[in-house]
XYZ file of C-alpha atoms in Angstrom:
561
model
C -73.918 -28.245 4.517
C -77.474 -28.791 3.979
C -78.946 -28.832 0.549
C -82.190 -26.630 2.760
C -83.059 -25.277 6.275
C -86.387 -24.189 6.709
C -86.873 -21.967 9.522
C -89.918 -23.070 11.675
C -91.925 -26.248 12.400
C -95.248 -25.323 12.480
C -97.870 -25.149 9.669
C -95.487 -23.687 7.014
C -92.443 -24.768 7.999
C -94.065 -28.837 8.516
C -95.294 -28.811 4.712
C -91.901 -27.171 3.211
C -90.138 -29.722 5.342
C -92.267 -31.960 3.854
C -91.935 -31.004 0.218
C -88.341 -30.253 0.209
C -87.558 -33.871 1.761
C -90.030 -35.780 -0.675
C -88.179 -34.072 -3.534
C -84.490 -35.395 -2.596
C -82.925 -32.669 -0.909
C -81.277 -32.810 3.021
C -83.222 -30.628 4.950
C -82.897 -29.198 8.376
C -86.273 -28.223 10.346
C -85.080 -25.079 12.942
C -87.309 -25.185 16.022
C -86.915 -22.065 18.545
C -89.472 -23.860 21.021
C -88.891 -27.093 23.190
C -89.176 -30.558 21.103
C -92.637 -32.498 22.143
C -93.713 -35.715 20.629
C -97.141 -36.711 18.859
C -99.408 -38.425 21.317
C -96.673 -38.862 24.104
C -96.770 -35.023 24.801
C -100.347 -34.641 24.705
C -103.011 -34.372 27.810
C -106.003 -35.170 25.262
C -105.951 -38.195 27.793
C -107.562 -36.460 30.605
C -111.079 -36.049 31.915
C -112.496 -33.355 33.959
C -112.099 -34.824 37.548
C -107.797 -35.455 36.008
C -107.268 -31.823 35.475
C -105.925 -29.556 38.259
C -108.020 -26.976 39.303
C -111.010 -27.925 37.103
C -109.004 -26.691 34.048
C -108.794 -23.170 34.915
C -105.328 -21.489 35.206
C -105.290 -19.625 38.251
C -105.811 -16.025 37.986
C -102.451 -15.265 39.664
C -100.412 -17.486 37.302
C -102.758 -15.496 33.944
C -102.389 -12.240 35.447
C -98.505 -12.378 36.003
C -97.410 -14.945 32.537
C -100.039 -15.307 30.416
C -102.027 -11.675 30.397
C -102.006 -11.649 26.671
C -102.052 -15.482 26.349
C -105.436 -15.514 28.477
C -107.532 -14.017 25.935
C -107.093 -17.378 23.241
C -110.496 -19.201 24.576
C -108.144 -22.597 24.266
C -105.819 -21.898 27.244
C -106.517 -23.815 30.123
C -104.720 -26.163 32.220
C -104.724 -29.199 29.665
C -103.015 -26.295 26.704
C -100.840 -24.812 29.263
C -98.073 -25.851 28.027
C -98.525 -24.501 25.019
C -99.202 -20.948 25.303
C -95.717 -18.611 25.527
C -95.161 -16.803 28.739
C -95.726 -13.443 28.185
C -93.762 -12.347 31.049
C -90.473 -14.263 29.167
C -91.356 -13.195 25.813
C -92.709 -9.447 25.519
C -92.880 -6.817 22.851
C -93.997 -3.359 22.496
C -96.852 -1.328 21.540
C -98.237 2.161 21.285
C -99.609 2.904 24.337
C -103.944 2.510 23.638
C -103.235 0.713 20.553
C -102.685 -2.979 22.039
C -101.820 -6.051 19.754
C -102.373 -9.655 20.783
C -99.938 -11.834 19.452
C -101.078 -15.262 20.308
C -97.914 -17.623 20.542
C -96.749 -21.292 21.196
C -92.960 -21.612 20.852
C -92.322 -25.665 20.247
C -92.481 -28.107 17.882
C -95.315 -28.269 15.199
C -96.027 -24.353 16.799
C -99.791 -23.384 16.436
C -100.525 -26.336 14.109
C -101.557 -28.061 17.520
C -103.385 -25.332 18.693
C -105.044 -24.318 15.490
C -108.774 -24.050 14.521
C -108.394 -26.307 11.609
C -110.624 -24.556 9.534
C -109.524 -25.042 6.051
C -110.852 -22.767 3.111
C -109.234 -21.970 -0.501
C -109.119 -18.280 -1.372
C -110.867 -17.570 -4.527
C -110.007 -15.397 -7.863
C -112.097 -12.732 -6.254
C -109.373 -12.703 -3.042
C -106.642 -12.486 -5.482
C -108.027 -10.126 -7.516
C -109.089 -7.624 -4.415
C -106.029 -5.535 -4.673
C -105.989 -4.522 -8.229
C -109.390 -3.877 -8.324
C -109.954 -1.354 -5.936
C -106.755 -0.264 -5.590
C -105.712 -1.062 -1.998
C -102.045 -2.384 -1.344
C -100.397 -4.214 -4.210
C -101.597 -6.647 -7.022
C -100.990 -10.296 -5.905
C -98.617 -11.927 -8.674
C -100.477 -14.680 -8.593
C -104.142 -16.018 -9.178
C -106.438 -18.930 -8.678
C -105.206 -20.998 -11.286
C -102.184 -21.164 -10.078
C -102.752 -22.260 -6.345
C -105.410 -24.852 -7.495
C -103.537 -27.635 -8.190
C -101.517 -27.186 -4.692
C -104.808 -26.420 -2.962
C -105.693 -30.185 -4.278
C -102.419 -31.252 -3.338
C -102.285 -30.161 0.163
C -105.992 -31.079 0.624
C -105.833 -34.475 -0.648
C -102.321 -34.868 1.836
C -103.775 -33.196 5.347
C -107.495 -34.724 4.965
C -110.364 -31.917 4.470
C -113.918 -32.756 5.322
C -116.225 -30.690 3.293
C -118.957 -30.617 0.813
C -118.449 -29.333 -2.510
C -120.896 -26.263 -2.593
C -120.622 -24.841 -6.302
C -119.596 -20.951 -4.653
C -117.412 -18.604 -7.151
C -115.960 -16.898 -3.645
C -115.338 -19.752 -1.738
C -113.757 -22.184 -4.085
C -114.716 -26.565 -4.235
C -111.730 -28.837 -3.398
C -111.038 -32.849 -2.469
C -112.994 -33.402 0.263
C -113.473 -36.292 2.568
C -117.140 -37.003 3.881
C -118.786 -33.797 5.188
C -119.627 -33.493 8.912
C -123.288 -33.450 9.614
C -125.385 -30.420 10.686
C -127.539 -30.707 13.407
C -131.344 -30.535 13.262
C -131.529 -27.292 14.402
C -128.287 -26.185 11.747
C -130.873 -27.351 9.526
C -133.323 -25.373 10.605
C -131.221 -22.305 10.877
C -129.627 -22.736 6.920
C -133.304 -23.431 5.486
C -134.060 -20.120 7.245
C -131.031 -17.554 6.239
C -131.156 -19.107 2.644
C -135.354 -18.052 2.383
C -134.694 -14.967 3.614
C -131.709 -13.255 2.582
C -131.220 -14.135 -0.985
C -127.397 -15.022 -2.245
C -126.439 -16.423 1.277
C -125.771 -19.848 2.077
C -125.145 -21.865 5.449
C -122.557 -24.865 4.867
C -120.983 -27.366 7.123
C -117.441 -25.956 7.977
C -114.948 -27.410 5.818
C -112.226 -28.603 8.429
C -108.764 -30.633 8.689
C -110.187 -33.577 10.644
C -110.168 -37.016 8.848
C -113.523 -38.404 8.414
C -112.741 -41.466 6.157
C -109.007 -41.648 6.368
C -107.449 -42.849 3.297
C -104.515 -44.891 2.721
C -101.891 -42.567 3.316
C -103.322 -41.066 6.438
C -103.294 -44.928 7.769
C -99.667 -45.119 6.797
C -98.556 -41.847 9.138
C -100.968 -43.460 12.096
C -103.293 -41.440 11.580
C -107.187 -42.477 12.702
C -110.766 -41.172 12.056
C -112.338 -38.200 14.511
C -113.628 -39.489 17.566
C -116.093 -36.540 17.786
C -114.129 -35.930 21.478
C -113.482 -31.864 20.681
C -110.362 -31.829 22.487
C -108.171 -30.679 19.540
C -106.896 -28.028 20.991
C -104.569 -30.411 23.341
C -103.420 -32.221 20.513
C -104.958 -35.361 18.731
C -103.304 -38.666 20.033
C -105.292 -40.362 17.177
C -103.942 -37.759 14.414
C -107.620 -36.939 13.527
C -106.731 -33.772 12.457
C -103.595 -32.234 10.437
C -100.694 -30.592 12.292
C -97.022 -30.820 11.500
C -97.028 -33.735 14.477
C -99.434 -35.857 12.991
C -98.246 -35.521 9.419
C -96.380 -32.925 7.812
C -93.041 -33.965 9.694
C -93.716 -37.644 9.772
C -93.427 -37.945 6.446
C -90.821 -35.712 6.496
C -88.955 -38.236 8.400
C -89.407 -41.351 6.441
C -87.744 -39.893 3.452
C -84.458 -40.290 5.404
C -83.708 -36.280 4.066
C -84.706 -34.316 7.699
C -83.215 -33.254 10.435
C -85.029 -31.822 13.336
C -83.004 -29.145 15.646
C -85.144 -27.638 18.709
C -84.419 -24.937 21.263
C -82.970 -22.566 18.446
C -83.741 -19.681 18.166
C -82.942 -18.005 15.054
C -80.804 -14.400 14.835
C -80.427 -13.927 11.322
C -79.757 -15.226 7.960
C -76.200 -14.819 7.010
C -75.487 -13.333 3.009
C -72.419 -13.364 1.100
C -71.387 -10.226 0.145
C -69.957 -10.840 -3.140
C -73.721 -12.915 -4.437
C -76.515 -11.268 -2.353
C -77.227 -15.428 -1.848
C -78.302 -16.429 1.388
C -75.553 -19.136 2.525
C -76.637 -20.126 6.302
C -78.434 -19.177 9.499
C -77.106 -18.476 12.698
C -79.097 -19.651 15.705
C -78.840 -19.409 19.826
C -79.603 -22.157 21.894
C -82.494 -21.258 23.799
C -81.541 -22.916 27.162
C -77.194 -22.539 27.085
C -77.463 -19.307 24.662
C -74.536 -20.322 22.544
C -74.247 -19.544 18.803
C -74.350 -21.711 16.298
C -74.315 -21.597 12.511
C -75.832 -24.096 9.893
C -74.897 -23.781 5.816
C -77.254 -24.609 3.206
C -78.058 -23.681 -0.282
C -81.616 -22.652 -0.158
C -83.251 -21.018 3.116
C -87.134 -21.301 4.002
C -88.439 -19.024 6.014
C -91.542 -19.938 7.984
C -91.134 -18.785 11.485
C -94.681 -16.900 11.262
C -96.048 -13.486 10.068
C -94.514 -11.572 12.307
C -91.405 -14.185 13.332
C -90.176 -13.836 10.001
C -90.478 -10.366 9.825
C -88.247 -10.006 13.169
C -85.767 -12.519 11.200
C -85.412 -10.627 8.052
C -85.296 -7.124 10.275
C -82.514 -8.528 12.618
C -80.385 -10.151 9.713
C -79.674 -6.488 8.535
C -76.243 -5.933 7.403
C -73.752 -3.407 5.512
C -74.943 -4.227 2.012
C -78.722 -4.463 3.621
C -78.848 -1.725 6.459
C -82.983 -1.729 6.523
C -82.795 -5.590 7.351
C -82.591 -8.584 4.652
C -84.654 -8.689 1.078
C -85.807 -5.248 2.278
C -84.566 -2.493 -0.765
C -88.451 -2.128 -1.373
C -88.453 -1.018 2.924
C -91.974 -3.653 3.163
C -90.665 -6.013 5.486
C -92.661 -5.893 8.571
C -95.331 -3.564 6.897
C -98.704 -4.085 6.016
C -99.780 -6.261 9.056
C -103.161 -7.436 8.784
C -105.069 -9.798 11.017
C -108.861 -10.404 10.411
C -111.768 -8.005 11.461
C -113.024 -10.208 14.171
C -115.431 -9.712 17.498
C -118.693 -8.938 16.618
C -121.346 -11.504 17.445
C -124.101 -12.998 18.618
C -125.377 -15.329 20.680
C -129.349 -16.520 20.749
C -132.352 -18.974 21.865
C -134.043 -20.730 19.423
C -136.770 -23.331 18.729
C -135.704 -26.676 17.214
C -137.493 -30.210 16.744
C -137.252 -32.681 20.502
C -134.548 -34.060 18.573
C -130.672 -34.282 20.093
C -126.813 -34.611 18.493
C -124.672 -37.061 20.089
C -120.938 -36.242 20.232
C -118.889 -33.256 20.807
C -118.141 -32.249 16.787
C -115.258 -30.020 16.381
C -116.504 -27.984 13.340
C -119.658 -25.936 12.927
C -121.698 -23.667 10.107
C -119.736 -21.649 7.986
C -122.286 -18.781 6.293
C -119.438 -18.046 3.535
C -119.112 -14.031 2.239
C -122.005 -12.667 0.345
C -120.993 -9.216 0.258
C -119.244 -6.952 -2.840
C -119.310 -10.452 -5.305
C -120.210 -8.625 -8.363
C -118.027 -5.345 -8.370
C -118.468 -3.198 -5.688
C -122.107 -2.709 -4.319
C -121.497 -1.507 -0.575
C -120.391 1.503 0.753
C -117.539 -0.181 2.044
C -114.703 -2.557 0.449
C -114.247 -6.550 0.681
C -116.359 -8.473 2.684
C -117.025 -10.513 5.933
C -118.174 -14.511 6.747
C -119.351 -16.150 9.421
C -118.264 -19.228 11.818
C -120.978 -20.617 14.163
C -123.346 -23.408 15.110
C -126.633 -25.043 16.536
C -126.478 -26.693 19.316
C -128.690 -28.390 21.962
C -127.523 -26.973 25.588
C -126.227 -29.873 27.548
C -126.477 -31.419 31.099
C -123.813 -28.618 32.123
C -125.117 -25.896 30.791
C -128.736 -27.031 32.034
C -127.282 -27.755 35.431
C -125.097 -24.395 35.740
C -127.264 -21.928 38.238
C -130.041 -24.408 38.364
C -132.085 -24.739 41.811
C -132.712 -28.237 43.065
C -130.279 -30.531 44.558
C -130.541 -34.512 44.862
C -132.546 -37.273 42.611
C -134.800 -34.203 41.071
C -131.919 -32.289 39.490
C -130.061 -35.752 38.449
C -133.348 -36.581 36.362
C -134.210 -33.035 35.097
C -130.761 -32.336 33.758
C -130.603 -35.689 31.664
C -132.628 -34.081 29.485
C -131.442 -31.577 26.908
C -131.656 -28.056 27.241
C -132.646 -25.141 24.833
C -130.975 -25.020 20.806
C -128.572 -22.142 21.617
C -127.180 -20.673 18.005
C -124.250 -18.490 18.033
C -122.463 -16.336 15.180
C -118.922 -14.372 15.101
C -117.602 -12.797 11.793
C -114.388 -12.673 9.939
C -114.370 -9.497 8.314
C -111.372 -8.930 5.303
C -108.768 -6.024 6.919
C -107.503 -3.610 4.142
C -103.630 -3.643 3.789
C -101.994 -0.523 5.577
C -98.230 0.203 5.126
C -98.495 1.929 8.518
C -99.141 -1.206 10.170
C -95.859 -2.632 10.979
C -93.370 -4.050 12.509
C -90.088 -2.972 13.845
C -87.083 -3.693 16.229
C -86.954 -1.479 19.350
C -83.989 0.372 19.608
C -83.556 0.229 23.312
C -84.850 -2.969 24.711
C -83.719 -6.395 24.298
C -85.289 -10.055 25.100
C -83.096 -12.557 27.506
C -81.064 -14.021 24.121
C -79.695 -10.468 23.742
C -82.084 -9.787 20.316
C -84.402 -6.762 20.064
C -87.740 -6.460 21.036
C -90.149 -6.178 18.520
C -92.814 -3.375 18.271
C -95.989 -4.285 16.891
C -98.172 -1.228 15.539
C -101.317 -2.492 14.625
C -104.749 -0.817 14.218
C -108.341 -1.208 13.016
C -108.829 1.644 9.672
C -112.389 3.264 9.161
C -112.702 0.128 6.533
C -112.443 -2.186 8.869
C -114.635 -0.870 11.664
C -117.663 -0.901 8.840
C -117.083 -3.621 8.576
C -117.391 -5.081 12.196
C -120.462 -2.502 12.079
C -122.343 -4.918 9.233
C -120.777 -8.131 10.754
C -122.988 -7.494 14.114
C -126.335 -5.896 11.953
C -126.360 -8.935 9.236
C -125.857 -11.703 12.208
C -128.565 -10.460 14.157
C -130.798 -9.808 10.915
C -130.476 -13.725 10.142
C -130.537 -15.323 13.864
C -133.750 -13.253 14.155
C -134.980 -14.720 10.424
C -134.288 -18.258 12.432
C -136.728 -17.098 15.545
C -133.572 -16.758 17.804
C -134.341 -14.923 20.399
C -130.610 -12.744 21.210
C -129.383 -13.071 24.740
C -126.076 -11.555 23.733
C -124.443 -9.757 21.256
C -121.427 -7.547 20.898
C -120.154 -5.082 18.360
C -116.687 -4.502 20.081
C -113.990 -5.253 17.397
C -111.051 -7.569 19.278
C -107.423 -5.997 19.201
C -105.587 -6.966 15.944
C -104.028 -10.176 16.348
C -106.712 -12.124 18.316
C -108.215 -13.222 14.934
C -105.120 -15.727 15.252
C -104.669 -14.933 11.403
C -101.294 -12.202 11.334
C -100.293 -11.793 7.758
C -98.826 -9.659 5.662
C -95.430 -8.097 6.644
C -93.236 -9.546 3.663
C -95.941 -9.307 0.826
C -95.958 -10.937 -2.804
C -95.864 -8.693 -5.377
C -94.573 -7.857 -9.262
C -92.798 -4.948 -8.717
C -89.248 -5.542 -6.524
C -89.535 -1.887 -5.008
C -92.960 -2.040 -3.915
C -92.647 -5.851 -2.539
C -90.456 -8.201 -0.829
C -91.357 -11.752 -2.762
C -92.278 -12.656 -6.627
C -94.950 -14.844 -7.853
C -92.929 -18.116 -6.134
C -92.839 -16.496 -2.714
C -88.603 -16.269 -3.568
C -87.205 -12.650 -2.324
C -86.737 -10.402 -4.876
C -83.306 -9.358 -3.362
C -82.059 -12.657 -2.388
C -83.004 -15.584 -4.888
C -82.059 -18.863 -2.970
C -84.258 -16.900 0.043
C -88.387 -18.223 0.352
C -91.059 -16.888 2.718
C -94.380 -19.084 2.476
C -96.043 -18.359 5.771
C -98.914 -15.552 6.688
C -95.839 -12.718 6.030
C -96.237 -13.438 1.979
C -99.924 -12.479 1.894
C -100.667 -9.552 -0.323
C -104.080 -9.200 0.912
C -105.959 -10.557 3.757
C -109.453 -12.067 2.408
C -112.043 -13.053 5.167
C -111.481 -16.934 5.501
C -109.102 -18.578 7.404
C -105.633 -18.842 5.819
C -104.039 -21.891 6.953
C -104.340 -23.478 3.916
C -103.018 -20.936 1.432
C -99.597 -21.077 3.398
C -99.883 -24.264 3.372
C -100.175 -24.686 -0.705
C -97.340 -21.271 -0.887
C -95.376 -23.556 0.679
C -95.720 -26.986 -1.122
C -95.710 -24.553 -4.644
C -92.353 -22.861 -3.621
C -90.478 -26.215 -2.173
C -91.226 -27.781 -5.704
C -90.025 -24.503 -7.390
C -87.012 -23.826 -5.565
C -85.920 -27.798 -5.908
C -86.139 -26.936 -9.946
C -84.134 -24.221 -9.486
C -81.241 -26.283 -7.456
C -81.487 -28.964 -9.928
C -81.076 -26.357 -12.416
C -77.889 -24.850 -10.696
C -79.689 -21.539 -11.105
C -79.760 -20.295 -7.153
């Protein structure tokens, strides 16, 4: 019997772990993926000439096991392993209505793979709901995620600059990254020309003056290498590798089970309480059961929806903490595609390192009530940077000495822009088990039903017009630009399908991300968010989680679940 089991390793699931283990209590860490190891696992080693087939997965092996996979610009030999095999693990969708559910099934789960963008939701993101009247009011607010914002900030490492913005909230920042000349240029321009908008330095998980703690969990300054996506052997940035589960594992409290896959929650009848989990073993397929008192969901948006949908039983026939019939509904996944890509003057000057962070141009739209013909808002990811000798030498005539010397020299300032636009909630975007089709551990597939509202394609409308107002305002000269909105779920930001909420039959979780239905049950991944925003959410699950670990220890200590 475990005093917890939290269900999933990755970003959620590493910082309840975390939490729950710091505060005393003997916690098991459920892994369906393979076990890898922090730095040993990694191919962050390898240089261009090391990887096979110049890092390009052959079209064969993408077309036949990674066709949904493919589309994540990070897959490539060196992330292969990463990436789930589509052809092992589908699921369904209406046919012209295509979802891409972006996956890596191991230990730590996307928190290797992720972006590391790192922004706080603001009172305005909280507030969206009840104010115009879409979804459900969030039972929560700003003030009462800022103290675990700081927490979780101050305990991953966020470089950032403290920018005074109402919608996109200060925190504890290490050092800012520097902005190129030409990200200069570009900010000095947008912030002339289009009054209210401001260009700042992306605020990212990468440690630019690690403090003492980071030190003490091995963890070492960025390199500037921007090779994240393989996995950090100098734990530059956060992931559940590199930090969450290390010091996890010095309290002495965790244990760490991998290849189990999980295929339901069990309930006692007489309590509602959850009392265990049963799991498969993903390579022998046997069942096996683990007992605790408290049960953390964190398996993802849509993982945990497929959990709490296939632990259905007599006394909950529509699938676990689901009397309010919101579990898998309201799927959202941020407005994203549109953007831009131009030429632009900049000073003889050049930027030495590969940085992995850009410009963030945070959301300017609908701040003061509603002033748009359309709801919420959009923000922008991007940067300035000087072509280098490969993308001088790529196409170029010459061979010999001549090219050698002329491509030593830096190319053209090349901007680029691509928006994160805020998707409205939508009951009708859901999830659900097929009733006919099963995966190779005997559990149902899952069909995802995903797709873009009127709201939402405005939105990517504006997005595209406002980037190519303010690259022009620069003297960017556009070379490429699209308007096409990406299929749902290539944002890489699924949330949504067990919401917060006050009311028990219009949500799934209170204000402490604890089911309504079953009180010794948490969600604190992407499935608890009420409402989408337009920055990336990492952190907000993050801080759900570390919040809800501290309650729910209360509440054991209290006897009271």
């Amino acid at each position: 019997m475990f005093d917890a089991i939290v269900i999933g390793s990755g970003m959620s699931g590493g910082m309840a772990a975390k939490e729950l283990c710091e505060l005393g209590l003997k916690t098991l860490v459920l892994e369906r993926g393979r076990k890898i190891e922090h730095g040993a696992s990694y191919n962050d080693w390898m240089q261009p000439w090391d990887l096979p087939t110049g890092g390009g997965v052959p079209e064969e092996v993408l077309e036949k096991d990674y066709p949904i996979q493919r589309q994540c610009y990070a897959v490539n030999t060196a992330t292969q392993q990463y990436w789930v095999k589509d052809s092992q693990h589908p699921y369904e969708t209406p046919e012209n209505k295509p979802f891409s559910w972006i996956r890596g099934y191991h230990l730590g789960g996307r928190s290797i793979m992720w972006g590391r963008q790192t922004y706080r939701y603001s009172e305005m993101d909280f507030s969206a709901n009840a104010r115009d009247g879409h979804g459900v009011d969030w039972p929560i607010r700003y003030a009462d995620m800022a103290p675990w914002y700081d927490k979780v900030e101050t305990f991953i490492g966020v470089s950032g600059e403290n920018d005074g913005l109402a919608q996109l909230p200060d925190g504890k920042f290490l050092p800012v990254m520097p902005m190129t000349d030409g990200e200069k240029l570009f900010k000095t321009a947008v912030e002339k020309n289009f009054a209210g908008r401001k260009v700042i330095m992306g605020r990212c998980a990468h440690l630019t003056q690690p403090q003492p703690h980071h030190i003490e969990l091995g963890r070492n300054p960025c390199q500037y290498r921007s090779l994240c996506e393989r996995g950090c052997s100098f734990g530059a940035y956060h992931s559940s590798l590199s930090s969450s589960l290390p010091a996890a594992t010095r309290t002495g409290n965790l244990t760490l089970v991998t290849d189990a896959i999980v295929h339901s929650i069990i309930t006692d009848p007489k309590t509602g309480k959850a009392t265990g989990v049963r799991v498969i073993d993903q390579n022998t397929k046997k069942g096996t059961t683990y007992e605790a008192k408290v049960v953390f969901l964190c398996a993802s948006t849509i993982g945990s929806a497929q959990v709490l949908l296939q632990s259905a039983n007599e006394a909950n026939p529509r699938g676990l903490a689901n009397s309010s019939d919101q579990v898998g509904r309201n799927l959202m996944d941020h407005v994203y595609g549109p953007s831009v890509m131009a030429v632009m003057d900049g000073p003889e000057t050049f930027h030495r390192g590969r940085r992995p962070n850009g410009i963030y141009i945070p959301r300017y739209r609908n701040l003061d009530g509603q002033t748009e013909p359309y709801l919420r808002g959009y923000g922008y990811q991007g940067r300035v940077m000087r072509q280098g000798w490969h993308g001088v030498a790529m196409g170029a005539p010459g061979v010999g000495a001549e090219l050698k010397e002329r491509i030593r020299h830096p190319g053209a300032w090349m901007v680029g822009l691509s928006g994160f636009g805020e998707m409205l909630p939508n009951p009708e975007n859901r999830v659900t088990l097929s009733a006919t089709r099963k995966d190779e551990w005997g559990l149902p597939l899952l069909n995802i039903h995903c797709e873009h509202g009127e709201n939402d394609k405005e939105l990517g409308r504006r997005i595209l017009e406002d980037a190519k107002a303010m690259v022009t305002a620069a003297g960017g000269r556009i070379i490429k630009e699209t308007g096409k909105l990406h299929p749902p779920g290539l944002g890489i930001h699924e949330m949504g399908t067990a919401r917060m909420g006050h009311d028990p039959k219009t949500s799934v979780l209170n204000k402490h991300n604890q089911a309504h239905d079953v009180p010794n049950l948490f969600v604190t991944d992407g499935a608890a968010m009420t409402s989408s925003g337009c920055q990336n959410p990492s952190l907000t699950y993050m801080a759900m989680s570390a919040r809800a670990a501290n309650y729910a220890s209360e509440l054991l200590k209290a006897g009271t679940i």
